[in-house]
CSV table of C-alpha atoms in Angstrom, one decimal:
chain,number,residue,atom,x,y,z
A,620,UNK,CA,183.1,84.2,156.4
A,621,UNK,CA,180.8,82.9,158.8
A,622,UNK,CA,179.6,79.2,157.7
A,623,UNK,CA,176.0,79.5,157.2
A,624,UNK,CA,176.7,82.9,154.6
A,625,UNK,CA,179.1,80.7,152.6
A,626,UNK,CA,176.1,77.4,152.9
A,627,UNK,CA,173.5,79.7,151.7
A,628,UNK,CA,175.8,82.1,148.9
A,629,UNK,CA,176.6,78.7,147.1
A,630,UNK,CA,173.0,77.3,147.2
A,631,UNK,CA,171.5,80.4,146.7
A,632,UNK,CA,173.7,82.5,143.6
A,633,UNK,CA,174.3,79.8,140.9
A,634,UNK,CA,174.0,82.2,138.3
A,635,UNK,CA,175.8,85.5,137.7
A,636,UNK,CA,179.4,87.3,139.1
A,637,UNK,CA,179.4,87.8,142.6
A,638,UNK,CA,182.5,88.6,144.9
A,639,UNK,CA,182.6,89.3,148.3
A,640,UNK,CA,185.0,90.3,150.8
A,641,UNK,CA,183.7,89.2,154.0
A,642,UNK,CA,184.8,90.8,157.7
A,643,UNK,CA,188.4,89.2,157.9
A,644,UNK,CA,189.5,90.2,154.6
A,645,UNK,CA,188.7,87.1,152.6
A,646,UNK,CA,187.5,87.2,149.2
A,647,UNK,CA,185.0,84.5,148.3
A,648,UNK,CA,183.4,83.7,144.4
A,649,UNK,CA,179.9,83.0,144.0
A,650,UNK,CA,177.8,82.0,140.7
A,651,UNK,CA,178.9,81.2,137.1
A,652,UNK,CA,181.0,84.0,136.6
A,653,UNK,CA,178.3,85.5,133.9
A,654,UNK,CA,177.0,89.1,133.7
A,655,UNK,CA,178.0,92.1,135.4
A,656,UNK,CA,181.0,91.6,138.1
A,657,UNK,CA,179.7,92.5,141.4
A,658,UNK,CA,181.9,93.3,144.4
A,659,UNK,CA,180.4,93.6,147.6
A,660,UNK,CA,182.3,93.8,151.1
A,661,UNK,CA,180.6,93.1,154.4
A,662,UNK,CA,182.3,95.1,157.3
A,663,UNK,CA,181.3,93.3,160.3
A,664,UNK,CA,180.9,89.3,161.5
A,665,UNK,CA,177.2,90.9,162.8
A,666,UNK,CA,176.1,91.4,159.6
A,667,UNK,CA,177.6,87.8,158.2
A,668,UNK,CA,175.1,86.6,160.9
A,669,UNK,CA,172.5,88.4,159.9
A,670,UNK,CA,172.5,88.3,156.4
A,671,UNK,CA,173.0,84.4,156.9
A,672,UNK,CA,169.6,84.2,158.9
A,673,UNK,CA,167.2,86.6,157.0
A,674,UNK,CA,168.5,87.8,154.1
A,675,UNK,CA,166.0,89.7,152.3
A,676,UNK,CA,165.7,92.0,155.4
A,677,UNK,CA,169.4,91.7,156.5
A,678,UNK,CA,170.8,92.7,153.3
A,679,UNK,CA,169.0,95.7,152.7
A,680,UNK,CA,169.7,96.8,156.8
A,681,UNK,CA,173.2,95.9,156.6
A,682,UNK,CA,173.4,98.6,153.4
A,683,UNK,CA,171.5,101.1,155.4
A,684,UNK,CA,174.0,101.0,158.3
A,685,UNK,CA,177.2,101.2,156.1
A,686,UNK,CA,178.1,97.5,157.2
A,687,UNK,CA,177.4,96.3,153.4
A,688,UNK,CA,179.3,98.5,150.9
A,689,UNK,CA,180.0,98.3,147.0
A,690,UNK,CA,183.7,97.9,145.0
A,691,UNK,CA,182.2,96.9,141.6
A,692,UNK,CA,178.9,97.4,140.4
A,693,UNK,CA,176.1,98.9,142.1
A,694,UNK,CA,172.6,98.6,143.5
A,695,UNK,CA,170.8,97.7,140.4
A,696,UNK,CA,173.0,95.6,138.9
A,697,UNK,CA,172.8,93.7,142.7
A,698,UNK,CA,169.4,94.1,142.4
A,699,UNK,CA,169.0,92.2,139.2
A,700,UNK,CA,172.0,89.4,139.7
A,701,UNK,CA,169.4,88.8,143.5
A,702,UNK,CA,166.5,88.4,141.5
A,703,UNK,CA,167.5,86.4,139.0
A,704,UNK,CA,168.5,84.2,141.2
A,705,UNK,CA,165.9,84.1,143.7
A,706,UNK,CA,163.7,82.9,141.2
A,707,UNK,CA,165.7,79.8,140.5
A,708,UNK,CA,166.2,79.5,144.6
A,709,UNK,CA,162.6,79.7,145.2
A,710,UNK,CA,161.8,76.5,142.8
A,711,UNK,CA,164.6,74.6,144.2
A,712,UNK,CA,164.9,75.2,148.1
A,713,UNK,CA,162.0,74.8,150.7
A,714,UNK,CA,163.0,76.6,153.4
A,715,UNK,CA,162.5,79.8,150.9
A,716,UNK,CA,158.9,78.2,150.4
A,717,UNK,CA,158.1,77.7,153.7
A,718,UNK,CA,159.4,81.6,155.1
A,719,UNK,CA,157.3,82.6,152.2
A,720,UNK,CA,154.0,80.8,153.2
A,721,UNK,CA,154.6,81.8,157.1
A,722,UNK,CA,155.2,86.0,155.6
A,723,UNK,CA,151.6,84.8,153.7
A,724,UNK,CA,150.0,83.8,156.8
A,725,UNK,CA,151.0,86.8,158.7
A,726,UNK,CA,150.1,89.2,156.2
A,727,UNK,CA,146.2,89.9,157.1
A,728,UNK,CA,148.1,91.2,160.8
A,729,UNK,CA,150.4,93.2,158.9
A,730,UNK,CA,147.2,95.0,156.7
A,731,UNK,CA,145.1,95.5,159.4
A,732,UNK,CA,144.7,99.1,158.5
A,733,UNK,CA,141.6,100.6,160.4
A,734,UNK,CA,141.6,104.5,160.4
A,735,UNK,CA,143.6,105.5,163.0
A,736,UNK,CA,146.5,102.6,162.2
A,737,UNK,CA,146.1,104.0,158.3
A,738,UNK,CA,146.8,107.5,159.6
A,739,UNK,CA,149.7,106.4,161.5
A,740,UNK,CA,151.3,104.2,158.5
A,741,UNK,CA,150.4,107.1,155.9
A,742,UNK,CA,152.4,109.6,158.0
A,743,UNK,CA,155.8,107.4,158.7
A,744,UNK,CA,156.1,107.9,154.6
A,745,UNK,CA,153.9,110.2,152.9
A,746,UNK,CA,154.6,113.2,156.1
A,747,UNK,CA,158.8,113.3,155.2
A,748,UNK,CA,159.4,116.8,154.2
A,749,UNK,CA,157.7,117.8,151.0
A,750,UNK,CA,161.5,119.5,150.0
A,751,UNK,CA,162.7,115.5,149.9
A,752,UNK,CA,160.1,114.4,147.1
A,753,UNK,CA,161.2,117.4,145.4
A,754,UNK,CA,164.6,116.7,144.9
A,755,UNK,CA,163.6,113.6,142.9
A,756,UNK,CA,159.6,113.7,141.4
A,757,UNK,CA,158.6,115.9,138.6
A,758,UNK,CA,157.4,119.4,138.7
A,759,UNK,CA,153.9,118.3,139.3
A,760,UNK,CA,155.2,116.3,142.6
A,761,UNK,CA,153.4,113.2,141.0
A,762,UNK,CA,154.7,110.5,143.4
A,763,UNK,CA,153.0,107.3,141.2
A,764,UNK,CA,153.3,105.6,138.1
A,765,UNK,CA,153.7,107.6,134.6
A,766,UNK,CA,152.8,107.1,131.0
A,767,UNK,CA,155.5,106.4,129.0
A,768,UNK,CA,153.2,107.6,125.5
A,769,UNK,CA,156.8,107.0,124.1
A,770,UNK,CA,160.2,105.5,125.5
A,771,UNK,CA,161.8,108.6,124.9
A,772,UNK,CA,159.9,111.1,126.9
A,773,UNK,CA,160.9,112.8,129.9
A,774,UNK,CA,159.4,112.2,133.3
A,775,UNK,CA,157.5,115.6,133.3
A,776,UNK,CA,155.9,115.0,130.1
A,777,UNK,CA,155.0,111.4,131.3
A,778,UNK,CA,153.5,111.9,134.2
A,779,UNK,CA,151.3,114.8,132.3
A,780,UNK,CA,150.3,111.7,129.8
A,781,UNK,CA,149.0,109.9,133.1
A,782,UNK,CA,147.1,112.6,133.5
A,783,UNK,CA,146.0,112.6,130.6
A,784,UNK,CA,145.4,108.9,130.1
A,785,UNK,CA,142.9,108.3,133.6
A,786,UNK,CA,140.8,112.0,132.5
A,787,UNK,CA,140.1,110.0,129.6
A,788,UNK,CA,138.7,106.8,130.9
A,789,UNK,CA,137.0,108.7,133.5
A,790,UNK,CA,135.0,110.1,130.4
A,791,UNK,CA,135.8,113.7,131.6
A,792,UNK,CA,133.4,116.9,130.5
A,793,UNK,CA,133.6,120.1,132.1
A,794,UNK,CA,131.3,120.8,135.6
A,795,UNK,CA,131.5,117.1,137.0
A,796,UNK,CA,132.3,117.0,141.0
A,797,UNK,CA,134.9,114.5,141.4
A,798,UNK,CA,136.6,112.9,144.5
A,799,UNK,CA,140.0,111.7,144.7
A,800,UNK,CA,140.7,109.3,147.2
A,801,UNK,CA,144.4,109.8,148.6
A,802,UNK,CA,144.9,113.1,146.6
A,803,UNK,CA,148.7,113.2,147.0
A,804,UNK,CA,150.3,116.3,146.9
A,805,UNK,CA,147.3,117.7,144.8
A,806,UNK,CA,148.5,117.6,141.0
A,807,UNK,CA,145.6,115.0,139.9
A,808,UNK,CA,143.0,117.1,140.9
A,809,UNK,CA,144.1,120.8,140.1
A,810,UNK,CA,144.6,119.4,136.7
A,811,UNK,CA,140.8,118.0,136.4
A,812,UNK,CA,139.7,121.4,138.0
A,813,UNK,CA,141.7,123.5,135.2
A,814,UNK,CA,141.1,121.5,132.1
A,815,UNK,CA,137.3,120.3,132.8
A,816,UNK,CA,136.3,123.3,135.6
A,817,UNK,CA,135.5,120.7,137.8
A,818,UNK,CA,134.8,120.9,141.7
A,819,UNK,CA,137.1,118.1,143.4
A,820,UNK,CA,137.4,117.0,146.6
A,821,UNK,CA,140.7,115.3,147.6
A,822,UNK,CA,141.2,113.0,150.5
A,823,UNK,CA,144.7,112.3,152.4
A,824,UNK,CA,145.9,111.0,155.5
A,825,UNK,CA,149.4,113.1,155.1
A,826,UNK,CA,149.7,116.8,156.7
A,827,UNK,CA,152.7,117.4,154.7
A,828,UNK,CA,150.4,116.7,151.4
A,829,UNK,CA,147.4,118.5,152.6
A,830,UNK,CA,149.6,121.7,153.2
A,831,UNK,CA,151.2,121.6,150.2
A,832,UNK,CA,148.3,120.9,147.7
A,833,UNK,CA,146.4,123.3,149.9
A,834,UNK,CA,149.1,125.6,149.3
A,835,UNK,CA,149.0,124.7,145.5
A,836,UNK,CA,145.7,125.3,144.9
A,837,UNK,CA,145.3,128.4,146.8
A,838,UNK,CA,148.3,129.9,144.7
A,839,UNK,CA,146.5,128.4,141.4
A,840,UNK,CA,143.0,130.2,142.0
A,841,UNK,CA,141.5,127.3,142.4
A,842,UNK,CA,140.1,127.3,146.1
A,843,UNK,CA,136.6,127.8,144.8
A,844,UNK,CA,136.8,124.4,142.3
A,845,UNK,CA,139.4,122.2,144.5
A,846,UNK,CA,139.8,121.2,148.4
A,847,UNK,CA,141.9,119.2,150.2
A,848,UNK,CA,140.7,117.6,153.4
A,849,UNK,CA,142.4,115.2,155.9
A,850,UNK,CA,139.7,113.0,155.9
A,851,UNK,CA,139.5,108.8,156.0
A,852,UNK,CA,137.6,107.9,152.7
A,853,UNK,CA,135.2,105.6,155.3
A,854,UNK,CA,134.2,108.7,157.0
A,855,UNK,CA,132.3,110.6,153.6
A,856,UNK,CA,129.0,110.7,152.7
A,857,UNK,CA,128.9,112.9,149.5
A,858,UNK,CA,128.2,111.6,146.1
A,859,UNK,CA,130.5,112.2,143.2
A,860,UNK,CA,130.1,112.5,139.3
A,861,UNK,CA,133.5,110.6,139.0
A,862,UNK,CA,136.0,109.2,141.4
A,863,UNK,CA,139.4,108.4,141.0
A,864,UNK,CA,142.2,107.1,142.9
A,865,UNK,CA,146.0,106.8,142.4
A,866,UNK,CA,148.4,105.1,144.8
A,867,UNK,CA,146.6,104.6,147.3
A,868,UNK,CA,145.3,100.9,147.2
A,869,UNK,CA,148.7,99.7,148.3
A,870,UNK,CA,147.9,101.4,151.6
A,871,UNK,CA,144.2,100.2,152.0
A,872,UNK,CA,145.5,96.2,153.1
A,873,UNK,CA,144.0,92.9,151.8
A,874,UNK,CA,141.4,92.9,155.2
A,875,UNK,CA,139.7,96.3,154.0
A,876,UNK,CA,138.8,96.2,150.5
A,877,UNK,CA,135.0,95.2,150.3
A,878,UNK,CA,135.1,98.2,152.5
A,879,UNK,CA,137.0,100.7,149.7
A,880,UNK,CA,134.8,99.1,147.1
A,881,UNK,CA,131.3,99.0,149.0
A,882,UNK,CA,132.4,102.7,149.9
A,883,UNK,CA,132.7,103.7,146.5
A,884,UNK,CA,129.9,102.2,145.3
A,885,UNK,CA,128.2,104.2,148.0
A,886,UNK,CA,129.4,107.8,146.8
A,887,UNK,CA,129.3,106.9,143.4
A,888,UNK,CA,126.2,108.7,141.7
A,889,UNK,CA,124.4,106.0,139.2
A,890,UNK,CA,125.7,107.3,136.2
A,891,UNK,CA,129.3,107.5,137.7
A,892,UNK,CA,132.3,106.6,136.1
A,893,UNK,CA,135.7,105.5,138.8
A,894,UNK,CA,139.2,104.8,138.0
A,895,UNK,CA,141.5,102.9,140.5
A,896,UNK,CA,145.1,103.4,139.7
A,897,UNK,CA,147.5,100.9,142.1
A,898,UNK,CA,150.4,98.8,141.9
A,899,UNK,CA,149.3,94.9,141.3
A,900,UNK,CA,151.0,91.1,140.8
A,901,UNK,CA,150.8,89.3,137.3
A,902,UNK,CA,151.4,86.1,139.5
A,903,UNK,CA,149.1,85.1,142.5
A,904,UNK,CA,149.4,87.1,146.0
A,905,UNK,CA,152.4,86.8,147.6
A,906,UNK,CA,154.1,88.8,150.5
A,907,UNK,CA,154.8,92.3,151.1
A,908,UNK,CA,158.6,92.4,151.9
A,909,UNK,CA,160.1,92.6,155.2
A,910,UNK,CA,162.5,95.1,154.3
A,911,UNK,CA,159.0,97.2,152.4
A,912,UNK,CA,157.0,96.8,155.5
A,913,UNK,CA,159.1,97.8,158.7
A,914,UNK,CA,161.3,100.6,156.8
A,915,UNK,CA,159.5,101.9,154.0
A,916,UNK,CA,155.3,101.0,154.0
A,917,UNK,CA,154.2,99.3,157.0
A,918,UNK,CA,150.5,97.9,156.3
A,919,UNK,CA,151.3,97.9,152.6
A,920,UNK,CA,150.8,95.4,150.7
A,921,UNK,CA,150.4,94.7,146.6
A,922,UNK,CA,147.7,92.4,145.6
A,923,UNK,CA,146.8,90.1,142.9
A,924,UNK,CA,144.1,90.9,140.6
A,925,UNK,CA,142.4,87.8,141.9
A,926,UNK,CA,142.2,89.4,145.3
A,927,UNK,CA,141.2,92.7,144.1
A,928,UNK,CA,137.9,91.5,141.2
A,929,UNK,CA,135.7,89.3,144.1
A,930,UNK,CA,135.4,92.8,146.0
A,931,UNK,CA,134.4,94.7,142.9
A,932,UNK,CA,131.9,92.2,142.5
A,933,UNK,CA,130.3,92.2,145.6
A,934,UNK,CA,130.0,95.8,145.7
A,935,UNK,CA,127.8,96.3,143.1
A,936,UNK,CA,130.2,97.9,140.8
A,937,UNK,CA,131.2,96.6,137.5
A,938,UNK,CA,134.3,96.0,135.5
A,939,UNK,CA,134.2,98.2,132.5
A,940,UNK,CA,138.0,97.9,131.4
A,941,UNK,CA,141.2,96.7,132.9
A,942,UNK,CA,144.2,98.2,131.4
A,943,UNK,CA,148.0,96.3,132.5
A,944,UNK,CA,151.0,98.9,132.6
A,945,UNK,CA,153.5,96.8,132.5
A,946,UNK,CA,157.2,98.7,132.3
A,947,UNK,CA,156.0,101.8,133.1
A,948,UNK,CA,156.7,102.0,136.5
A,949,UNK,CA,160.3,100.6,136.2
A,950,UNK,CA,160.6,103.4,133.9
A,951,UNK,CA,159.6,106.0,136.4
A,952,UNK,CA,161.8,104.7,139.3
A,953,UNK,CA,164.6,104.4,136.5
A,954,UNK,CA,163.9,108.7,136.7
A,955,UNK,CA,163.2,109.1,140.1
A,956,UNK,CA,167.0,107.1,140.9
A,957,UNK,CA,168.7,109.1,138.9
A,958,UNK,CA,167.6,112.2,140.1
A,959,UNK,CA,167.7,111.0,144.0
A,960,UNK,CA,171.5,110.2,143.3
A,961,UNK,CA,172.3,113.4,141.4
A,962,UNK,CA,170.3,115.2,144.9
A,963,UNK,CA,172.3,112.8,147.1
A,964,UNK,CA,174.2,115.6,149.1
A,965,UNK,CA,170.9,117.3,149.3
A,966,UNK,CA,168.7,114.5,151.1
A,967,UNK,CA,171.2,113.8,153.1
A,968,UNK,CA,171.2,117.7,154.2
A,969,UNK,CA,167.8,117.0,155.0
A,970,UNK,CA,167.9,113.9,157.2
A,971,UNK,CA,171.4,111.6,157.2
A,972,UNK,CA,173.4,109.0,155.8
A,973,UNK,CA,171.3,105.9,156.8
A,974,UNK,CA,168.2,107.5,155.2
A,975,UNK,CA,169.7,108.1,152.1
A,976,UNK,CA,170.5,104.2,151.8
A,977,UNK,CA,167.7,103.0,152.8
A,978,UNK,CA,166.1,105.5,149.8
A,979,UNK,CA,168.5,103.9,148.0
A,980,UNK,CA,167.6,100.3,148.6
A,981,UNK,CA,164.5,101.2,148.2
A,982,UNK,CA,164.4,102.9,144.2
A,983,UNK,CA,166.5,99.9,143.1
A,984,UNK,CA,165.0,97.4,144.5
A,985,UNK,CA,161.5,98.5,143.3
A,986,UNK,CA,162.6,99.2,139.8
A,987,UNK,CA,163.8,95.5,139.8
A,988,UNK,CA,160.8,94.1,141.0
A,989,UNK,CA,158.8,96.3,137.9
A,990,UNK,CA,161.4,95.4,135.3
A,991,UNK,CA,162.5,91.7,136.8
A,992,UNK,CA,160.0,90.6,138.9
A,993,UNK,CA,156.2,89.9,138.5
A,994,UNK,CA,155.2,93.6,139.9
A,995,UNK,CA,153.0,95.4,137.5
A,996,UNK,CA,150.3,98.3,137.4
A,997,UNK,CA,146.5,98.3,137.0
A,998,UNK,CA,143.9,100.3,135.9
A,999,UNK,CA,140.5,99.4,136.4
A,1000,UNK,CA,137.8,101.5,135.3
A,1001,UNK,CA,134.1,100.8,137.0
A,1002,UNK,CA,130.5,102.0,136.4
A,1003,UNK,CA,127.3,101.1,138.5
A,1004,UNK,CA,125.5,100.7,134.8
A,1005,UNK,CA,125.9,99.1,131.7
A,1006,UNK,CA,125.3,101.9,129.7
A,1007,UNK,CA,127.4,104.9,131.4
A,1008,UNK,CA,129.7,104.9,129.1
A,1009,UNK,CA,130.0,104.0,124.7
A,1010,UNK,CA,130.0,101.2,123.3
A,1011,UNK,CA,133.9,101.2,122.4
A,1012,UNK,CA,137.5,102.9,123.8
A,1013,UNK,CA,137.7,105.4,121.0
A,1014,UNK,CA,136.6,108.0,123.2
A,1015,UNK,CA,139.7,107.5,126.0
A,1016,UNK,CA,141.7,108.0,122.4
A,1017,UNK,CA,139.9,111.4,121.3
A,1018,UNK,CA,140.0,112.8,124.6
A,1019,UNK,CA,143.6,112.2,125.2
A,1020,UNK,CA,144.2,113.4,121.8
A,1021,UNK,CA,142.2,117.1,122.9
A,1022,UNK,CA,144.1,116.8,126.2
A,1023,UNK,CA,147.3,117.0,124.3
A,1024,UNK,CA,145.6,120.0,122.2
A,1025,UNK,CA,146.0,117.9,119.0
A,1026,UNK,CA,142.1,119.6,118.7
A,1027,UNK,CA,140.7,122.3,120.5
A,1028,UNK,CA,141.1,121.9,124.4
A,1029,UNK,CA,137.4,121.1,126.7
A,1030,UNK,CA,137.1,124.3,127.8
A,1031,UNK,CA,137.9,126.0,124.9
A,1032,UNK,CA,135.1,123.5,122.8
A,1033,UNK,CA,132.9,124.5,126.0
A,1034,UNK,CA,132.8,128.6,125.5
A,1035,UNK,CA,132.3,128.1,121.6
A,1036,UNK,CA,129.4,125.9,122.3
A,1037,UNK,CA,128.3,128.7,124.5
């Protein structure tokens, strides 16, 4: 094993049961024997190197390119035994301080997202075929975080109870125009246009999403009440009754966001309610990493809520409630893993080998960092006025309870009324 892999696997695993077979056949022991045996073997003396150097991006490359392969255990038990560790690493070893202080530095290029570099970065991930995210996202194609109401429900039924849960806090009533900033593949919005017959307009960067929730909606009979635009969110002018948006902060980077929030304020009608749904920190900001930000989301980044409340502030808007999903997403990649891997032949049919590792890397090492790590997601809800919206949160309770048709559905309360 080359010298510098064997330095750093003894200074860096103290903790757990970790074997590898390095490029000359050797088998070398690392941690306290504790926990899940892992086996890994390293094919060439290239990767050694590599790994040696820059792990966090060499690692996850090596796996990609079939030079990093499993015996014993798998991904997420890898996964867990590296975090674990890292954490105790990152207290005791400075070089891991200083790399992460120099990533910290760097990370305002990285996010420098103006339109045309947002279009580019939204289209290296979100413009794969649309047949890919179906082999492994519910029926509704809902590529974010769900609602687990209860820890037994399935991943359809949770993502419908996100639905469910942001209508509520955006203090839904049928006939309210509604934007949605970074629309997805369209199943936010068709669902506010069926349940509350309201007129949205969704925004993406993605061709492959605008076709397809085009296509949706179209299908649906719903062209009249929903459209899907490729449109920059900088770029409208309208003004909206509510505005929501799901996913997409990640994308907007650390440099632009007075310029989401003074744009929302801006297309936000007085009496507005909006709900920003995105993937946050518990701890304070740190770096987007390497191995996230040249493979999988280049400009992403996740923020602290400390980086995210100053620019709500200065926009004008204020803070009416701040809900902390805090396993929820773990959950959901939990789902979306085991449906990838049972789809495996079928993705790789699609593109090849290499991508289905990276995919790979990529669904365990996010659950991880929900279930392990310090990764978590917020929703904040926002009003321009004090009194848009009651006093207390019964009413996101009674109209998820409607939404679930425990009572009489909106539109159905709507016609008696009538």
């Amino acid at each position: 094993m080359f010298w510098l892999l064997k330095r750093l696997g003894r200074r860096l695993v103290r903790t757990g049961n970790l074997l590898v077979t390095d490029a000359r056949g050797e088998q070398h022991r690392f941690g306290d024997g504790s926990g899940t045996p892992i086996h890994i073997a390293i094919r060439t003396r290239l990767a050694e190197r590599a790994i040696s150097l820059n792990p966090s991006l060499a690692v996850p490359e090596a796996y990609m390119a079939g030079d990093l392969d499993f015996i014993e255990g798998d991904l997420i038990d890898f996964v867990r035994l590296s975090y674990a560790n890292l954490d105790l690493a990152y207290a005791r070893l400075a070089t891991l301080k200083a790399a992460e202080i120099g990533r910290r530095l760097a990370k305002r290029i990285h996010q420098w997202n103006p339109a045309p570099r947002s279009r580019a970065n939204v289209k290296h991930h979100y413009d794969l075929s649309g047949e890919l995210y179906r082999l492994f996202l519910d029926d509704d194609m809902q590529y974010s975080c769900a609602y687990f109401e209860r820890p037994d429900m399935t991943l359809d039924a949770a993502q419908l109870a996100k639905k469910r849960h942001l209508a509520a806090k955006l203090a839904m009533r049928p006939g309210l125009s509604i934007l949605d900033i970074g629309s997805g593949w369209g199943g936010l919005g068709i669902y506010l246009a069926q349940e509350f017959d309201a007129d949205v307009l969704g925004v993406t960067l993605s061709d492959e999403q605008h076709k397809v929730s085009t296509d949706r909606a179209h299908r649906l009979g719903l062209e009249r009440h929903v459209h899907f635009e490729i449109r920059d969110y900088r770029s409208l002018q309208e003004r909206f009754d509510r505005i929501v948006s799901v996913g997409m902060f990640e994308h907007v980077g650390v440099n632009h966001y007075r310029a989401f929030f003074d744009t929302s304020a801006k297309l936000l009608k007085p009496d507005g309610v909006m709900v920003l749904h995105a993937i946050g920190r518990s701890g304070p900001p740190a770096a987007t990493a390497p191995f996230i930000r040249k493979h999988i989301f280049p400009g992403g980044y996740i923020p602290a809520l400390s980086e995210v409340l100053p620019s709500i502030e200065r926009s004008g808007l204020m803070v009416t409630d701040v809900e902390i999903l805090r396993l929820h997403y773990a959950e959901t990649i939990r789902h979306w893993r085991e449906r990838f891997a049972a789809n495996r032949e079928r993705a790789k049919a699609l593109y090849d080998e290499r991508f289905c590792r990276m995919w790979e890397f990529y669904l365990a090492a996010s659950e991880g960092a929900f279930r392990w790590q310090d990764l978590m997601v917020f929703q904040i809800q926002m009003t321009k006025r004090n009194d848009t919206l009651p006093l207390t949160r019964d009413y996101m309770v009674e109209t998820a309870r409607v939404l679930a048709h425990e009572t009489d559905p909106p539109k159905q309360r709507r016609r008696r009324k009538a």
